[in-house]
mmCIF file with all atom_site columns, C-alpha atoms in Angstrom:
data_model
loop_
_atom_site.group_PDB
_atom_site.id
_atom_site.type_symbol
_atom_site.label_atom_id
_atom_site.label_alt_id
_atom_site.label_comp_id
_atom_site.label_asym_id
_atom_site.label_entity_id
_atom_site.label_seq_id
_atom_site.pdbx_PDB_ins_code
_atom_site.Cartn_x
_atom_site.Cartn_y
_atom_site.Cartn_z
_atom_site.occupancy
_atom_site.B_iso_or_equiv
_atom_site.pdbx_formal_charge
_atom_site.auth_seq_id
_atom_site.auth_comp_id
_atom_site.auth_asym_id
_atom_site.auth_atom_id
_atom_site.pdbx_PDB_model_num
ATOM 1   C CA . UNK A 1 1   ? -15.329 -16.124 29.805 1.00 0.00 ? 1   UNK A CA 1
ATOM 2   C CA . UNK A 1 2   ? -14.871 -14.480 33.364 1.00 0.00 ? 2   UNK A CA 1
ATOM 3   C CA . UNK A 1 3   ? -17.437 -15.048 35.589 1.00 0.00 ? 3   UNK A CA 1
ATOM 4   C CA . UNK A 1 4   ? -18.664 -12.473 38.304 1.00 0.00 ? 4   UNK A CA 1
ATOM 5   C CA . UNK A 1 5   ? -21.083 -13.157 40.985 1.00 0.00 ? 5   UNK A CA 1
ATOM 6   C CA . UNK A 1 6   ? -23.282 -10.342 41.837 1.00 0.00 ? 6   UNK A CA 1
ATOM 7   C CA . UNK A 1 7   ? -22.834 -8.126  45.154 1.00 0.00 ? 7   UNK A CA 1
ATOM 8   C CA . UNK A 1 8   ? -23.778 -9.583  48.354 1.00 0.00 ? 8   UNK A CA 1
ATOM 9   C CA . UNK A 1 9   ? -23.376 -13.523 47.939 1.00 0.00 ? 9   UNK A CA 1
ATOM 10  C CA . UNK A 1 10  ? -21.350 -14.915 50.689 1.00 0.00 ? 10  UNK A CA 1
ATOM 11  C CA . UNK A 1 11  ? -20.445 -18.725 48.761 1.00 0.00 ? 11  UNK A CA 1
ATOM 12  C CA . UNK A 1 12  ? -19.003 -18.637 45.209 1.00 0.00 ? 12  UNK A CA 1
ATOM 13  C CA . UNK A 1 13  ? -20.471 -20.856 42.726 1.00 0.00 ? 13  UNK A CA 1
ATOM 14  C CA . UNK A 1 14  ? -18.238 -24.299 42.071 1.00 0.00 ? 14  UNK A CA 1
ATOM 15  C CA . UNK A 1 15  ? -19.432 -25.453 38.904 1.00 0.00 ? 15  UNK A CA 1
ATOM 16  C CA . UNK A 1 16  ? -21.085 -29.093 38.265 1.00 0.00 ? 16  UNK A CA 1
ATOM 17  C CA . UNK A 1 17  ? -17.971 -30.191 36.412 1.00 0.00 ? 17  UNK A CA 1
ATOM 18  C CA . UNK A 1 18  ? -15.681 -29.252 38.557 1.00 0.00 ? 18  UNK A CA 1
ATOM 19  C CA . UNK A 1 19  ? -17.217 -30.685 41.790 1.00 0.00 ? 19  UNK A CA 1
ATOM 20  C CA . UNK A 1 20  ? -18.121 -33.839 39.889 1.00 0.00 ? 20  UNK A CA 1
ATOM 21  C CA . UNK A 1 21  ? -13.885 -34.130 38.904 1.00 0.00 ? 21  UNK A CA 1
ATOM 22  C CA . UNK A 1 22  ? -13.104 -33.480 42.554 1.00 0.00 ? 22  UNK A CA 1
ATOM 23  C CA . UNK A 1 23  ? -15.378 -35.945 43.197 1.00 0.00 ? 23  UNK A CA 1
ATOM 24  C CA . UNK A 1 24  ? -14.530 -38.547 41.084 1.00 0.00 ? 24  UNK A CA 1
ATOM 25  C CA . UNK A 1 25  ? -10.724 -38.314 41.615 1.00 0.00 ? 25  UNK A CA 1
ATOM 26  C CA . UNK A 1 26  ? -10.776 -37.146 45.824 1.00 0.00 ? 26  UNK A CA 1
ATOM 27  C CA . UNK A 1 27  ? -9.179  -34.083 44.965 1.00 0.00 ? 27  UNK A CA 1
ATOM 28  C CA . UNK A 1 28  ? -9.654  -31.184 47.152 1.00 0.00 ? 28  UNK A CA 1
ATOM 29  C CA . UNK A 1 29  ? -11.835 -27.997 45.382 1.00 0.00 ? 29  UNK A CA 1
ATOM 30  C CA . UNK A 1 30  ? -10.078 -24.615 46.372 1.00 0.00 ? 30  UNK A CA 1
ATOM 31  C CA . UNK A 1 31  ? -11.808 -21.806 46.328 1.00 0.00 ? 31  UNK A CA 1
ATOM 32  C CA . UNK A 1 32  ? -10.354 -18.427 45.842 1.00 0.00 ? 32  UNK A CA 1
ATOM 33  C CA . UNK A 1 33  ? -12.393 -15.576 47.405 1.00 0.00 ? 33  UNK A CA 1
ATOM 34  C CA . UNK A 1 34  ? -10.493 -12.389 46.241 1.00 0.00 ? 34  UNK A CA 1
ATOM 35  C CA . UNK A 1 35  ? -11.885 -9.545  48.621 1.00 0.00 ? 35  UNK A CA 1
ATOM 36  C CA . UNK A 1 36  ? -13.022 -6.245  47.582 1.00 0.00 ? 36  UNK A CA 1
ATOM 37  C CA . UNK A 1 37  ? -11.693 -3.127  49.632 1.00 0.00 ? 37  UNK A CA 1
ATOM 38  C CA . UNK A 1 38  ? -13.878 -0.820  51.499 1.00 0.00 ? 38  UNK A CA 1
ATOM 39  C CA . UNK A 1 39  ? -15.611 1.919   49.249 1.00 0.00 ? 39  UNK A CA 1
ATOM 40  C CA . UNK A 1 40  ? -16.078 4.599   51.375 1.00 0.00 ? 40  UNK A CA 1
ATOM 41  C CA . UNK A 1 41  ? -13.139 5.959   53.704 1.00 0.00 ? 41  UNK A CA 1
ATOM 42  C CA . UNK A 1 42  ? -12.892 5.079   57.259 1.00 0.00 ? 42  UNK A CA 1
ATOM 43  C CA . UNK A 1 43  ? -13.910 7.225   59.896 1.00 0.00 ? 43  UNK A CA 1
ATOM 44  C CA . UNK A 1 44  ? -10.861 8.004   61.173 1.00 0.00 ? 44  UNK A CA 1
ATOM 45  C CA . UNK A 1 45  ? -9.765  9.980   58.379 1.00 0.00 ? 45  UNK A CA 1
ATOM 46  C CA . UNK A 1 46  ? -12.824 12.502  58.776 1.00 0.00 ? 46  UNK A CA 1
ATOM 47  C CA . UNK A 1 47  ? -12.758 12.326  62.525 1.00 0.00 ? 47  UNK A CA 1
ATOM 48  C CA . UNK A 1 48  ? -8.577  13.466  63.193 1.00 0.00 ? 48  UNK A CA 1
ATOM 49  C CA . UNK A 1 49  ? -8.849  16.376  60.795 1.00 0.00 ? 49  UNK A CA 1
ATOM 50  C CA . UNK A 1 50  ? -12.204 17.449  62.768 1.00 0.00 ? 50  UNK A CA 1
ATOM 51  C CA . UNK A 1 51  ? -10.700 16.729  66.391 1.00 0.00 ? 51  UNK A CA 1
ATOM 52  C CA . UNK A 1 52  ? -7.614  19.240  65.289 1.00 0.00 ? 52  UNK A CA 1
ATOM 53  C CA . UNK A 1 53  ? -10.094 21.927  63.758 1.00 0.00 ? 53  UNK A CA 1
ATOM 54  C CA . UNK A 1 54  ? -12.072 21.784  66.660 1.00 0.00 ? 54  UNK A CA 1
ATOM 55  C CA . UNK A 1 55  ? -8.845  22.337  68.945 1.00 0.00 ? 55  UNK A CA 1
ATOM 56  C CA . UNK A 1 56  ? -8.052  25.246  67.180 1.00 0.00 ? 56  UNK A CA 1
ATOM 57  C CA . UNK A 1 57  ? -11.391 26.951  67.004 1.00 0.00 ? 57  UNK A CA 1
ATOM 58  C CA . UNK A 1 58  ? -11.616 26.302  70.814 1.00 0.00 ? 58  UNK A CA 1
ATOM 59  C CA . UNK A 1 59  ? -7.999  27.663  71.503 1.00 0.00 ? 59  UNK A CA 1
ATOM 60  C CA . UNK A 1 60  ? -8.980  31.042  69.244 1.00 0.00 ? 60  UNK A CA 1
ATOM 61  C CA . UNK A 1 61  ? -12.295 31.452  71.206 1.00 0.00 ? 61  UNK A CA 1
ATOM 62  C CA . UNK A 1 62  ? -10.004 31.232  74.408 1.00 0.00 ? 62  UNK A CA 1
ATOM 63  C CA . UNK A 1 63  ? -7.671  33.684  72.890 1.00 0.00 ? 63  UNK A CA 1
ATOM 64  C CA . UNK A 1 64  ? -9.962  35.915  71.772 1.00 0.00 ? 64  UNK A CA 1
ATOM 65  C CA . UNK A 1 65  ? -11.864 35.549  75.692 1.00 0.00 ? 65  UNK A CA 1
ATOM 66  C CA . UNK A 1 66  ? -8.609  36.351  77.189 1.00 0.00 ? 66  UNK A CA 1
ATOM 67  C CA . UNK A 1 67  ? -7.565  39.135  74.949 1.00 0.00 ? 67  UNK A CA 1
ATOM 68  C CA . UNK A 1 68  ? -11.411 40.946  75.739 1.00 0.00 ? 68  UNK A CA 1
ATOM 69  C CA . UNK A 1 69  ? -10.982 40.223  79.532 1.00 0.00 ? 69  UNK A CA 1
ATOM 70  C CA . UNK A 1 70  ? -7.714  42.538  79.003 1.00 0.00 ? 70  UNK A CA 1
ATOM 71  C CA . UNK A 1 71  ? -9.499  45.106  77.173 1.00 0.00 ? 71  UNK A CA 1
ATOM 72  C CA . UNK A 1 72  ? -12.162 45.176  79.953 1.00 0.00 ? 72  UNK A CA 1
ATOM 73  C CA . UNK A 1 73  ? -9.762  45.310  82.909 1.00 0.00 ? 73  UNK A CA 1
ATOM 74  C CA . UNK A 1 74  ? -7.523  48.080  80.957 1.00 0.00 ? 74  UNK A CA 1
ATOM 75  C CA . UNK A 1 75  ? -10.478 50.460  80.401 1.00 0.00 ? 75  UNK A CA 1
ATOM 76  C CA . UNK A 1 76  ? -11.738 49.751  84.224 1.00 0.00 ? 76  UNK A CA 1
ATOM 77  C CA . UNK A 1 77  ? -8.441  51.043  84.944 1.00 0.00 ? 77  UNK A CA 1
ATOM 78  C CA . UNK A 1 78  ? -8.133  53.814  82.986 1.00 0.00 ? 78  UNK A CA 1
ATOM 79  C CA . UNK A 1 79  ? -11.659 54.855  84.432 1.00 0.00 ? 79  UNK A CA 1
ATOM 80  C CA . UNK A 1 80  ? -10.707 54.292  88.051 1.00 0.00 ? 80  UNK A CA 1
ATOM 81  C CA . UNK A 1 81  ? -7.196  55.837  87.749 1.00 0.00 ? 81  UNK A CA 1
ATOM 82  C CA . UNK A 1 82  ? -8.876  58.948  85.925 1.00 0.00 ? 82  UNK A CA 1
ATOM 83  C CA . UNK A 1 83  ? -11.760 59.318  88.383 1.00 0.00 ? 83  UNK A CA 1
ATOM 84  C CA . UNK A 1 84  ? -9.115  59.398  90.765 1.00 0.00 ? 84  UNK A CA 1
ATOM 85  C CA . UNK A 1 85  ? -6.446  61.348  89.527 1.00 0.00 ? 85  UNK A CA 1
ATOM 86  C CA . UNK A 1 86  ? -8.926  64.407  88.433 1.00 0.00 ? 86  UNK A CA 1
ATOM 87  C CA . UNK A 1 87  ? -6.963  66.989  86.418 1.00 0.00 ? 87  UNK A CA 1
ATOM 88  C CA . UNK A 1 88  ? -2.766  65.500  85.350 1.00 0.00 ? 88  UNK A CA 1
ATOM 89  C CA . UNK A 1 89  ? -0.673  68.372  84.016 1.00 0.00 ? 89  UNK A CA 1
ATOM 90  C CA . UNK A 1 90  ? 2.426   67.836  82.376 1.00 0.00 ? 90  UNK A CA 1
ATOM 91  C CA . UNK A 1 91  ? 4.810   70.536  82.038 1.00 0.00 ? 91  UNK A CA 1
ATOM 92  C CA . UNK A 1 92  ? 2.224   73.159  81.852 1.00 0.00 ? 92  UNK A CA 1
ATOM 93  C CA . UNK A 1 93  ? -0.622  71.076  80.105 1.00 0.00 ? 93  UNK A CA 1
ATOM 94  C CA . UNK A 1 94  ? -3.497  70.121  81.618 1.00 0.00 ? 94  UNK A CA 1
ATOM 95  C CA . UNK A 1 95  ? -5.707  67.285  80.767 1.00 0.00 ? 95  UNK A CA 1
ATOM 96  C CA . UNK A 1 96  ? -8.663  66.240  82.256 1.00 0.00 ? 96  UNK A CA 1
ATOM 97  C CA . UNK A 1 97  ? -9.000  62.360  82.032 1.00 0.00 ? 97  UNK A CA 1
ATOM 98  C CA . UNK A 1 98  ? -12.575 62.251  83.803 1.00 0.00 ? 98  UNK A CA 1
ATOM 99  C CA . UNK A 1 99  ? -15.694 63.961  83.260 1.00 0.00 ? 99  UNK A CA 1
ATOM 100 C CA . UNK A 1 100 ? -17.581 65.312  86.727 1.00 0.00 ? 100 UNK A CA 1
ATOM 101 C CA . UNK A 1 101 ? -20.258 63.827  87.813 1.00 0.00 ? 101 UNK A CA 1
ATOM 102 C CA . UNK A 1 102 ? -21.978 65.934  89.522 1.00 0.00 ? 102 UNK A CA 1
ATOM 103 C CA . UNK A 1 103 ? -22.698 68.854  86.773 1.00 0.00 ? 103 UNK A CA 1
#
């Protein structure tokens, strides 16, 4: 009959008759403590995937930043350089890049 201790008692039991035989006969009792592993997963296999995922979604939102920043300065540009420029004809075509203002 195997014997099982319930969860969460730090000594195992040594039976009467077999502490009475060590101690009768001098004999050392060994006890054999077999250890349990963990239930749950450590953290460290939650926390690396999130550290990575986190890198990433930062590095997009930088990306994405960077690639709006161009957009901005490209139309600023364009407006500047059209406001400038007025009417640009190109081998008989005109095109007026700039509404006037003051109509």
């Amino acid at each position: 009959m195997s014997h099982r201790d319930p969860p969460g008692i730090i000594a195992p039991h040594i039976p009467a008759d077999a502490y009475r035989r060590a101690e009768a006969t001098g004999q050392p009792v060994v006890i054999v403590v077999q250890s349990t592993d963990q239930t749950g997963r450590p953290l460290r296999h939650y926390l690396y995937p999130l550290a990575i995922a986190g890198a990433a979604t930062m590095g997009v939102f930088g990306l994405v930043a960077a690639f709006l920043a161009l957009l901005d300065f490209a139309a600023h540009t364009a407006a500047a350089i059209g406001g400038v420029a007025g009417t640009l004809g190109i081998g008989g075509i005109s095109l007026k890049l700039a509404r006037p203002t003051g109509k």
